[in-house]
Amino acid sequence: MRGQPQTRVVDAFRLAFGGEPAGVWSAPGRVNLIGEHTDYNDGFVLPLALRQRAWVAARPRADHQLHLSSTERGQAVLSWDDVGPGRPPGWSAYLAGPWWVLRERGVGVTGMDVVLHSEVPVGAGLSSSAAVGCASLLAAVDLFGGPTDRAELALVAQRAENVVAGVPCGVMDQSASLRCEAGHLLALDTRTLSAEQVPFDPAASGLALLVTDTKTPHQLADGAYAARRTSCEEAARMLGVPALRDVTPAQIAAAADLLGPLREKRARHVTTENDRVLEVVRLLVARAPDSLESIGPVLTASHRSLRDDFEVTVPQLDLAVETALAAGALGARMTGGGFGG
């Protein structure tokens, strides 16, 4: 039997377009266990997929119009002239952007009737945008053709978010949405796109991974996220390396006078965060009896680095972490881009 979200999106499609969709596609949101702001620095990340998903019901049109409907956001009618770098604004960019990238690659995407229904909370740091983009991309590939390799599809979805939606994100969110396996973390090298599925079952140890919503929405396209990325790229250029992944925390400390206080802090977070990701992977792969307990302090150290060096937390996030630790959590940290969520 179809689950409730799939039933809802099909019913909404029938109501909007008076017929049946050609199919239904979905992709999950993600939570990042550790590895924040490392992906656009060619670093390491460790996300897992959520149960909550974005659902897309779609069918092709003979013309070149895009008739879009969202169960939460309303409707939009576009032509291909309306889609490109920085346009359209808002939610429709995440649906149409991946199709534009496919067309850029020579795939003959024509028109589409599409209904979107998403269970992934928006603005909560759980990658709702990547879930929408990846579900939309999977629909277009099945209907019109294109790449099928999941690593390559993640790059398509990332380019759509970068160019069409205007968010300078790395490839972690799209990779998690497309490549995570149930019961596992995705240990991803964002430079090579090589990945390892790391078993992760807190319940087997009597533990739980809690994802807490601070009810503080974030907005990554407002310039603060882009400013962090710019600082990292400037630091890499000053150090003469392709990306901050290629230097160590000790090298950052030695170059403090060259980098200046702000770039030094940003670079210190990235390099120490990469080390923390690799340490968590090492602990989990070792499968020691206390491996889950051992990663707790590493997660907390990640939050402190995001608070003090990368400066992307907000008081609500810091309070949530402090409260969790005071209540007995083994470790706690913000997840996502920060500035809320």
mmCIF file of C-alpha atoms in Angstrom, residues 28 106-107 119 128 133 164 181 190 202 242 271:
data_model
loop_
_atom_site.group_PDB
_atom_site.id
_atom_site.type_symbol
_atom_site.label_atom_id
_atom_site.label_comp_id
_atom_site.label_asym_id
_atom_site.label_seq_id
_atom_site.Cartn_x
_atom_site.Cartn_y
_atom_site.Cartn_z
ATOM 1 C CA PRO A 28 15.052 12.167 2.159
ATOM 2 C CA GLY A 106 21.962 18.062 -23.371
ATOM 3 C CA VAL A 107 19.064 16.092 -21.885
ATOM 4 C CA GLU A 119 7.699 16.251 5.101
ATOM 5 C CA SER A 128 14.823 20.336 2.903
ATOM 6 C CA GLY A 133 15.948 19.077 -5.627
ATOM 7 C CA VAL A 164 19.660 28.548 -9.999
ATOM 8 C CA GLU A 181 21.711 3.682 3.176
ATOM 9 C CA THR A 190 33.773 15.536 -0.845
ATOM 10 C CA PRO A 202 22.376 3.714 18.628
ATOM 11 C CA PRO A 242 43.595 24.155 -3.555
ATOM 12 C CA THR A 271 40.845 21.824 9.638
#
